[in-house]
Tab-separated table of C-alpha atoms in Angstrom:
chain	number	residue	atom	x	y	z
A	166	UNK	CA	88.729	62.797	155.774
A	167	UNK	CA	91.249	64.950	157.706
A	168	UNK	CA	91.504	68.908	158.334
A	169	UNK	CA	94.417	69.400	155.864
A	170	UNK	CA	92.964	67.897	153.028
A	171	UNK	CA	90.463	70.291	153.000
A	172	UNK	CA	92.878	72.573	153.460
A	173	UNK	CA	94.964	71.385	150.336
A	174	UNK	CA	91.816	71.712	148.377
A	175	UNK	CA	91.192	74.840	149.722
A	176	UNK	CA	94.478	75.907	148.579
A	177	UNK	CA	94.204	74.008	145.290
A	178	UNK	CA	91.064	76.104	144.674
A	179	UNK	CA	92.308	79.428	145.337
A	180	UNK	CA	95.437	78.479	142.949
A	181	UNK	CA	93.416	77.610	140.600
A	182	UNK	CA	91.522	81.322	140.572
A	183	UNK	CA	94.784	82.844	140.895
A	184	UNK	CA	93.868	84.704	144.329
A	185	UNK	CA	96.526	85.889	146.522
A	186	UNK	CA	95.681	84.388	150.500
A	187	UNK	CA	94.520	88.315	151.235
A	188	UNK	CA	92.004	88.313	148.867
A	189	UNK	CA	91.100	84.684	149.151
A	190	UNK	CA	90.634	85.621	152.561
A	191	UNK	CA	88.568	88.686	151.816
A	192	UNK	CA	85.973	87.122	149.436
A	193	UNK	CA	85.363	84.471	152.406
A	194	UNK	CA	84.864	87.819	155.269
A	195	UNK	CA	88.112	86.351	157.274
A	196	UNK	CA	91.552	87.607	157.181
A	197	UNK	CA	95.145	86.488	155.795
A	198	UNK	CA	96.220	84.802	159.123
A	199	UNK	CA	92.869	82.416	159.268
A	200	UNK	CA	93.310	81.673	155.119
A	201	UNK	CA	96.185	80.409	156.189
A	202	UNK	CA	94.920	77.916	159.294
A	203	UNK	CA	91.953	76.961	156.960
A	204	UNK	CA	94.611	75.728	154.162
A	205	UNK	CA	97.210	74.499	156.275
A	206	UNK	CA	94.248	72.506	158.567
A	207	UNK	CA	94.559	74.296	161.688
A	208	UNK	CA	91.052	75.802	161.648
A	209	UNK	CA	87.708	74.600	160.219
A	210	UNK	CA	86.099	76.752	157.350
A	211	UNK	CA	82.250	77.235	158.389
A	212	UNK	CA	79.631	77.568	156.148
A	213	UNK	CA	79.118	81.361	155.846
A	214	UNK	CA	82.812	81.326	154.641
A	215	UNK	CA	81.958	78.687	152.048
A	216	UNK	CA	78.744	80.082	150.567
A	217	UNK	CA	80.763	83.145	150.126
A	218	UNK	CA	83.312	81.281	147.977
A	219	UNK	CA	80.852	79.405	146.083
A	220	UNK	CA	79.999	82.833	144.163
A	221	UNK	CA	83.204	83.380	143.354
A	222	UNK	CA	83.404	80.024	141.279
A	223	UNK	CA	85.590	78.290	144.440
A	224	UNK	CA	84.531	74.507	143.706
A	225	UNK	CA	82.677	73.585	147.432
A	226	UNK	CA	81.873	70.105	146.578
A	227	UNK	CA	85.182	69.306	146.105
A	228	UNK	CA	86.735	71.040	148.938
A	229	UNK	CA	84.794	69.208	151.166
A	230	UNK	CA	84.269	66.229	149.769
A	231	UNK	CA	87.355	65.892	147.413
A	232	UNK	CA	84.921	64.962	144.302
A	233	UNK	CA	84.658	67.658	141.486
A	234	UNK	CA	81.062	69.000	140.968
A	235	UNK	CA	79.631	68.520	137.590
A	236	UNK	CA	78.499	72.186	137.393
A	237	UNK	CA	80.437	75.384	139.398
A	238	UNK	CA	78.505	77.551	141.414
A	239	UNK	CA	75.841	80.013	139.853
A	240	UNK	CA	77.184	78.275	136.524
A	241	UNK	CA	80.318	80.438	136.729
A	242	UNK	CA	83.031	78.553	135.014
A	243	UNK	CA	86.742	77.639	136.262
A	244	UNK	CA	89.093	80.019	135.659
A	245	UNK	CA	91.516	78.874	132.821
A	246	UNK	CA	95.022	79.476	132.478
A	247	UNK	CA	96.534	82.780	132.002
A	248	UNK	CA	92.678	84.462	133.143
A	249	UNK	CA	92.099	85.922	136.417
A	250	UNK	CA	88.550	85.855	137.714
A	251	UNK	CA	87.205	89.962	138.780
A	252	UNK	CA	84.096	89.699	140.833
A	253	UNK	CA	81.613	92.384	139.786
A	254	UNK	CA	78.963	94.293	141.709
A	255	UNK	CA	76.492	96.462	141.332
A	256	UNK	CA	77.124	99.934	143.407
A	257	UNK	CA	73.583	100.758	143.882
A	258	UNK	CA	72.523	96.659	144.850
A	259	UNK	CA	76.084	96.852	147.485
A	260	UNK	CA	74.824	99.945	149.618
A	261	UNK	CA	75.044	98.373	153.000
A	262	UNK	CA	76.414	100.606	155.474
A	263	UNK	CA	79.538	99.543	156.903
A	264	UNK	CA	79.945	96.514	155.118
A	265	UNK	CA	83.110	95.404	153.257
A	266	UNK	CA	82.196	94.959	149.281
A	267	UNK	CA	83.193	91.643	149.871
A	268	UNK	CA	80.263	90.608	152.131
A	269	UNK	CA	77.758	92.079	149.032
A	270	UNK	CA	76.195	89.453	146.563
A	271	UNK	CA	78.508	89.267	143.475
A	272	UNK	CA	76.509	89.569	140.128
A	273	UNK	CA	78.380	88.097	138.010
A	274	UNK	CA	82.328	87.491	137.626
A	275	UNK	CA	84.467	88.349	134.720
A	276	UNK	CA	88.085	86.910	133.405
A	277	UNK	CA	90.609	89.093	131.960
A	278	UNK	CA	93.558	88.027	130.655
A	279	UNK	CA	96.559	88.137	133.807
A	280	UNK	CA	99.090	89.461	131.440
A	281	UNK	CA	96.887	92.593	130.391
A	282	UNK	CA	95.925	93.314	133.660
A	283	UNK	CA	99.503	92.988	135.117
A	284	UNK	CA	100.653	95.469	131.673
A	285	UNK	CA	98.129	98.133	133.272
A	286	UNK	CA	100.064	98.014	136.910
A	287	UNK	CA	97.141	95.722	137.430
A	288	UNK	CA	97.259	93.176	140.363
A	289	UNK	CA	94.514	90.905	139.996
A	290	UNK	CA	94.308	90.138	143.765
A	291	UNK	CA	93.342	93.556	144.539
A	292	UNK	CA	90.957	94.279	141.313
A	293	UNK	CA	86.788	94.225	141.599
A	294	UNK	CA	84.481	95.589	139.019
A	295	UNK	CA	81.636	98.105	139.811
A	296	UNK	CA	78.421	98.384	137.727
A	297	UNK	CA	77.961	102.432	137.534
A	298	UNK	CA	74.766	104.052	138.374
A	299	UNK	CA	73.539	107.587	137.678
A	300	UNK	CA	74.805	110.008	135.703
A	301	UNK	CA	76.645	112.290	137.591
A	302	UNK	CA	79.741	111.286	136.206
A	303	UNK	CA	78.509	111.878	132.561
A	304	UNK	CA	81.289	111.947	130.268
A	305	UNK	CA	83.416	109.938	131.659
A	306	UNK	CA	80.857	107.248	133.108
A	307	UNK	CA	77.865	106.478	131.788
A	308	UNK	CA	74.789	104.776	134.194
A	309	UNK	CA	75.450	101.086	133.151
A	310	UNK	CA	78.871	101.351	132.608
A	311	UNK	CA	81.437	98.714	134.115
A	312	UNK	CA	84.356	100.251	135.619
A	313	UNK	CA	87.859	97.998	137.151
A	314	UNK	CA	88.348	98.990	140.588
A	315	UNK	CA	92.203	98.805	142.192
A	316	UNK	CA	91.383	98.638	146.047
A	317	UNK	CA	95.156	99.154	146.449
A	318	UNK	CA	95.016	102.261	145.486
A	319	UNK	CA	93.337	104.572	148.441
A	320	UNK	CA	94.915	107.542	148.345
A	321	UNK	CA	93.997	110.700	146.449
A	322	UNK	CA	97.766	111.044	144.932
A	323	UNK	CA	97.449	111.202	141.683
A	324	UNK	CA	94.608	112.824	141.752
A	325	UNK	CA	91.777	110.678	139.390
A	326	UNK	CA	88.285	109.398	140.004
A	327	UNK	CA	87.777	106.984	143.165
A	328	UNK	CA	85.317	104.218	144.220
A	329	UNK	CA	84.355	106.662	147.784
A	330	UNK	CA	82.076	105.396	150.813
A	331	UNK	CA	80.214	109.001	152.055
A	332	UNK	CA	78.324	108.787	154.846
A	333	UNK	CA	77.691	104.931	154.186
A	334	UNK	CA	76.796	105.506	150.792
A	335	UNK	CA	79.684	104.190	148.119
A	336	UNK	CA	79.683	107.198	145.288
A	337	UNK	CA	82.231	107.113	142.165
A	338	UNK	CA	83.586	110.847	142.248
A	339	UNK	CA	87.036	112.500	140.882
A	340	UNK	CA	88.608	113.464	143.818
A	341	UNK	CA	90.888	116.796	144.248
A	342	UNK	CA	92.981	117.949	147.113
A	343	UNK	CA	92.536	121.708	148.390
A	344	UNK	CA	94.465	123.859	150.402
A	345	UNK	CA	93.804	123.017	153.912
A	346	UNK	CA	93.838	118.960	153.992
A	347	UNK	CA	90.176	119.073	152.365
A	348	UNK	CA	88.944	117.045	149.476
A	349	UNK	CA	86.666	118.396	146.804
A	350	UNK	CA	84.660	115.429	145.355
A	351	UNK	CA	83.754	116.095	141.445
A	352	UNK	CA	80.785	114.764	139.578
A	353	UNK	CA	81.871	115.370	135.505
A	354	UNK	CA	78.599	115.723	134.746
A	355	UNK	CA	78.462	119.490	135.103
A	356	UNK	CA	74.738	119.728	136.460
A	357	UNK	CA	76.245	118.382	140.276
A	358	UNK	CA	78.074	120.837	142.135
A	359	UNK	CA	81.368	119.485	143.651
A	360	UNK	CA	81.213	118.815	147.065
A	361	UNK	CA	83.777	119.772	149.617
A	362	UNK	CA	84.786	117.241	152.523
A	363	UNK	CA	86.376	119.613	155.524
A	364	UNK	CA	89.641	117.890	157.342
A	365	UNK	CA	87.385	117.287	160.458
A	366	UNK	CA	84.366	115.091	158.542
A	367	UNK	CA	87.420	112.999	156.946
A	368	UNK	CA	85.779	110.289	159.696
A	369	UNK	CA	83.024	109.448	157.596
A	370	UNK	CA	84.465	109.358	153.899
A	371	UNK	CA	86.479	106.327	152.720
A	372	UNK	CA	88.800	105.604	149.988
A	373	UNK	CA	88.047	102.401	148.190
A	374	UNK	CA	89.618	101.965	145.296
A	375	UNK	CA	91.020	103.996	142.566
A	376	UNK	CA	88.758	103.477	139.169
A	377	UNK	CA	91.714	102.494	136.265
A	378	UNK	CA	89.084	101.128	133.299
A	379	UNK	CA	86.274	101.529	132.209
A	380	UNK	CA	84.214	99.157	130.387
A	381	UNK	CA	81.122	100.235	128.371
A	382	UNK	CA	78.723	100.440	125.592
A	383	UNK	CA	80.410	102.323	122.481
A	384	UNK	CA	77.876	105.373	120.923
Protein backbone atom coordinates (compact mmCIF):
# COMPACT_ATOMS: atom_id res chain seq x y z
CA UNK A 1 0.00 0.00 0.00
CA UNK A 2 1.59 3.31 -1.10
CA UNK A 3 1.16 7.09 0.20
CA UNK A 4 -0.96 8.19 -2.83
CA UNK A 5 -3.45 5.70 -2.67
CA UNK A 6 -4.44 6.85 0.45
CA UNK A 7 -4.31 9.94 -0.84
CA UNK A 8 -6.70 9.08 -3.85
CA UNK A 9 -9.06 7.74 -1.31
CA UNK A 10 -8.70 10.56 0.66
CA UNK A 11 -9.65 12.59 -2.21
CA UNK A 12 -12.32 10.13 -3.36
CA UNK A 13 -13.87 10.64 0.10
CA UNK A 14 -13.98 14.24 0.28
CA UNK A 15 -15.60 14.16 -3.43
CA UNK A 16 -17.87 12.11 -2.42
CA UNK A 17 -19.14 14.68 0.61
CA UNK A 18 -18.82 17.40 -1.75
CA UNK A 19 -16.16 19.39 0.50
CA UNK A 20 -14.04 21.94 -1.01
CA UNK A 21 -9.95 21.05 0.11
CA UNK A 22 -10.45 24.26 2.71
CA UNK A 23 -13.04 22.79 4.47
CA UNK A 24 -11.91 19.24 4.08
CA UNK A 25 -8.96 20.57 5.59
CA UNK A 26 -10.77 22.35 8.38
CA UNK A 27 -12.95 19.45 9.66
CA UNK A 28 -9.48 17.42 9.94
CA UNK A 29 -7.72 20.80 12.21
CA UNK A 30 -4.99 21.17 9.19
CA UNK A 31 -4.97 23.64 6.48
CA UNK A 32 -5.53 23.78 2.51
CA UNK A 33 -1.76 23.36 1.68
CA UNK A 34 -1.41 19.92 3.92
CA UNK A 35 -5.12 18.60 2.34
CA UNK A 36 -3.38 18.82 -0.49
CA UNK A 37 0.09 16.71 0.48
CA UNK A 38 -2.26 14.21 2.32
CA UNK A 39 -4.26 13.60 -1.15
CA UNK A 40 -1.58 13.95 -3.48
CA UNK A 41 0.76 11.44 -0.98
CA UNK A 42 3.30 13.79 0.06
CA UNK A 43 2.41 13.75 3.77
CA UNK A 44 0.93 11.06 6.07
CA UNK A 45 -2.59 11.78 7.66
CA UNK A 46 -2.23 10.90 11.56
CA UNK A 47 -4.79 9.71 13.56
CA UNK A 48 -6.17 12.85 15.29
CA UNK A 49 -6.83 14.04 11.65
CA UNK A 50 -8.71 10.82 10.92
CA UNK A 51 -10.91 10.50 14.01
CA UNK A 52 -11.89 13.96 13.15
CA UNK A 53 -13.12 12.87 9.70
CA UNK A 54 -14.74 9.84 10.86
CA UNK A 55 -17.60 12.19 12.41
CA UNK A 56 -18.11 13.79 9.51
CA UNK A 57 -19.16 10.44 7.69
CA UNK A 58 -15.39 10.39 5.79
CA UNK A 59 -15.21 6.43 5.26
CA UNK A 60 -11.65 5.61 7.45
CA UNK A 61 -11.63 2.00 6.76
CA UNK A 62 -11.44 2.50 3.37
CA UNK A 63 -9.00 5.24 3.20
CA UNK A 64 -6.63 3.27 4.81
CA UNK A 65 -7.23 0.11 3.93
CA UNK A 66 -8.99 0.56 0.48
CA UNK A 67 -12.02 -1.85 1.68
CA UNK A 68 -15.47 -0.10 2.24
CA UNK A 69 -16.79 -0.43 5.87
CA UNK A 70 -20.07 -2.10 6.25
CA UNK A 71 -21.39 0.70 8.52
CA UNK A 72 -20.09 4.74 8.33
CA UNK A 73 -18.99 6.32 11.30
CA UNK A 74 -21.49 7.16 14.24
CA UNK A 75 -24.03 5.47 11.67
CA UNK A 76 -24.01 8.69 9.63
CA UNK A 77 -24.79 7.73 6.12
CA UNK A 78 -22.87 8.63 2.70
CA UNK A 79 -23.79 11.57 1.27
CA UNK A 80 -25.88 10.94 -1.97
CA UNK A 81 -25.91 12.80 -5.02
CA UNK A 82 -27.06 16.26 -5.34
CA UNK A 83 -26.92 16.47 -0.99
CA UNK A 84 -24.26 18.20 0.78
CA UNK A 85 -23.47 17.00 4.27
CA UNK A 86 -23.73 20.36 7.18
CA UNK A 87 -22.10 19.30 10.37
CA UNK A 88 -24.14 20.52 13.34
CA UNK A 89 -23.16 21.56 16.85
CA UNK A 90 -24.42 22.45 19.77
CA UNK A 91 -23.30 26.23 20.88
CA UNK A 92 -23.52 25.66 24.50
CA UNK A 93 -21.63 21.76 24.23
CA UNK A 94 -18.71 23.87 21.65
CA UNK A 95 -17.67 26.57 24.36
CA UNK A 96 -13.99 25.92 24.35
CA UNK A 97 -12.05 28.96 24.44
CA UNK A 98 -10.00 29.53 21.55
CA UNK A 99 -10.83 26.62 19.71
CA UNK A 100 -11.90 26.50 16.03
CA UNK A 101 -15.70 24.95 15.82
CA UNK A 102 -14.11 22.49 13.88
CA UNK A 103 -12.05 20.85 16.68
CA UNK A 104 -15.73 20.56 18.79
CA UNK A 105 -17.58 17.10 18.74
CA UNK A 106 -20.18 17.23 15.88
CA UNK A 107 -23.71 16.04 17.06
CA UNK A 108 -25.10 15.04 14.37
CA UNK A 109 -24.79 15.98 10.48
CA UNK A 110 -27.52 17.02 8.20
CA UNK A 111 -27.92 16.90 4.11
CA UNK A 112 -29.56 19.57 2.26
CA UNK A 113 -30.14 19.52 -1.09
CA UNK A 114 -26.78 21.44 -3.07
CA UNK A 115 -29.07 23.15 -5.44
CA UNK A 116 -31.20 24.88 -2.56
CA UNK A 117 -28.39 25.80 -0.71
CA UNK A 118 -26.45 27.21 -3.75
CA UNK A 119 -30.26 29.20 -4.69
CA UNK A 120 -29.78 30.91 -1.10
CA UNK A 121 -26.02 32.29 -2.09
CA UNK A 122 -25.29 29.19 -0.13
CA UNK A 123 -21.79 27.54 -0.48
CA UNK A 124 -21.88 24.34 1.13
CA UNK A 125 -18.10 24.32 1.89
CA UNK A 126 -18.41 27.16 4.14
CA UNK A 127 -21.99 26.22 5.85
CA UNK A 128 -22.24 24.58 9.68
CA UNK A 129 -25.37 24.37 11.69
CA UNK A 130 -25.65 25.66 15.34
CA UNK A 131 -28.13 24.22 17.90
CA UNK A 132 -29.47 27.63 19.70
CA UNK A 133 -29.51 27.98 23.36
CA UNK A 134 -31.29 30.53 25.56
CA UNK A 135 -33.66 32.81 24.83
CA UNK A 136 -32.23 35.96 24.38
CA UNK A 137 -32.89 36.01 20.90
CA UNK A 138 -36.68 35.32 21.42
CA UNK A 139 -38.53 36.03 18.41
CA UNK A 140 -36.39 35.35 16.07
CA UNK A 141 -34.61 32.21 17.78
CA UNK A 142 -36.05 30.07 19.93
CA UNK A 143 -33.69 27.81 22.66
CA UNK A 144 -33.61 24.56 20.53
CA UNK A 145 -33.76 26.04 17.39
CA UNK A 146 -31.28 24.99 14.47
CA UNK A 147 -29.88 27.82 12.69
CA UNK A 148 -27.36 27.50 9.05
CA UNK A 149 -24.28 29.27 9.72
CA UNK A 150 -22.21 30.95 6.50
CA UNK A 151 -18.59 31.24 8.05
CA UNK A 152 -17.86 33.28 4.89
CA UNK A 153 -19.63 35.81 5.89
CA UNK A 154 -17.65 37.81 8.89
CA UNK A 155 -18.34 41.08 8.48
CA UNK A 156 -21.12 43.17 10.01
CA UNK A 157 -22.17 44.67 6.37
CA UNK A 158 -25.35 44.03 5.99
CA UNK A 159 -26.09 44.38 9.16
CA UNK A 160 -28.13 40.86 10.45
CA UNK A 161 -27.65 38.45 13.31
CA UNK A 162 -24.05 36.72 13.62
CA UNK A 163 -22.62 33.48 15.12
CA UNK A 164 -20.00 36.00 17.65
CA UNK A 165 -17.06 34.56 19.95
CA UNK A 166 -17.08 37.30 23.19
CA UNK A 167 -14.61 36.92 25.45
CA UNK A 168 -14.28 33.08 24.52
CA UNK A 169 -17.79 32.57 24.78
CA UNK A 170 -19.61 32.00 21.10
CA UNK A 171 -23.13 34.13 21.53
CA UNK A 172 -25.76 34.44 18.49
CA UNK A 173 -26.51 38.34 18.59
CA UNK A 174 -27.81 40.91 15.73
CA UNK A 175 -25.06 42.99 15.30
CA UNK A 176 -25.26 46.96 14.49
CA UNK A 177 -22.56 49.39 13.63
CA UNK A 178 -22.41 52.84 15.64
CA UNK A 179 -20.82 55.94 15.09
CA UNK A 180 -17.33 55.62 16.18
CA UNK A 181 -16.16 52.01 14.74
CA UNK A 182 -18.21 50.34 17.74
CA UNK A 183 -20.59 47.46 17.51
CA UNK A 184 -23.79 47.23 19.46
CA UNK A 185 -24.64 43.49 19.92
CA UNK A 186 -28.66 42.95 20.11
CA UNK A 187 -30.47 40.21 21.92
CA UNK A 188 -34.38 40.37 20.25
CA UNK A 189 -35.62 39.24 23.18
CA UNK A 190 -36.31 42.63 24.71
CA UNK A 191 -35.56 41.64 28.48
CA UNK A 192 -31.36 41.79 27.48
CA UNK A 193 -30.01 45.09 27.10
CA UNK A 194 -27.78 45.48 23.96
CA UNK A 195 -24.36 45.50 24.63
CA UNK A 196 -21.85 47.88 23.20
CA UNK A 197 -18.27 46.59 22.03
CA UNK A 198 -15.84 49.95 22.09
CA UNK A 199 -13.22 50.06 18.92
CA UNK A 200 -10.37 49.25 21.45
CA UNK A 201 -12.00 45.70 23.00
CA UNK A 202 -12.56 44.72 19.13
CA UNK A 203 -9.42 42.19 20.28
CA UNK A 204 -11.55 39.92 22.02
CA UNK A 205 -14.87 39.68 19.86
CA UNK A 206 -14.92 37.52 16.70
CA UNK A 207 -17.04 37.25 13.72
CA UNK A 208 -17.99 33.72 12.88
CA UNK A 209 -20.43 33.37 10.66
CA UNK A 210 -23.40 35.20 9.49
CA UNK A 211 -26.79 33.17 10.61
CA UNK A 212 -28.92 32.88 6.93
CA UNK A 213 -31.72 30.02 8.18
CA UNK A 214 -33.23 29.05 10.64
CA UNK A 215 -34.60 25.74 11.27
CA UNK A 216 -37.21 25.08 14.01
CA UNK A 217 -40.23 23.77 15.65
CA UNK A 218 -43.49 25.50 14.09
CA UNK A 219 -46.12 26.92 17.12
Amino acid sequence: MTLSNIGERLREERTRLGLSQTAFGEVGGVKKFAQSNYETGKRHPDALYLESLAKIGVDIQYVVSGIRSTNDAEGVEPAEEGLSPVAMYDIEAAAGDGRSLEQEEVETTLYFPTDQLAAQGLDPAQVVGIKVRGDSMDGTLADGDWVLVDRSRREPKPEGVFLLLVHGERRIKRVQRVAGGAWLLISDNEHYQPELIKPQDMKDVEILGRCEIRIGRVS
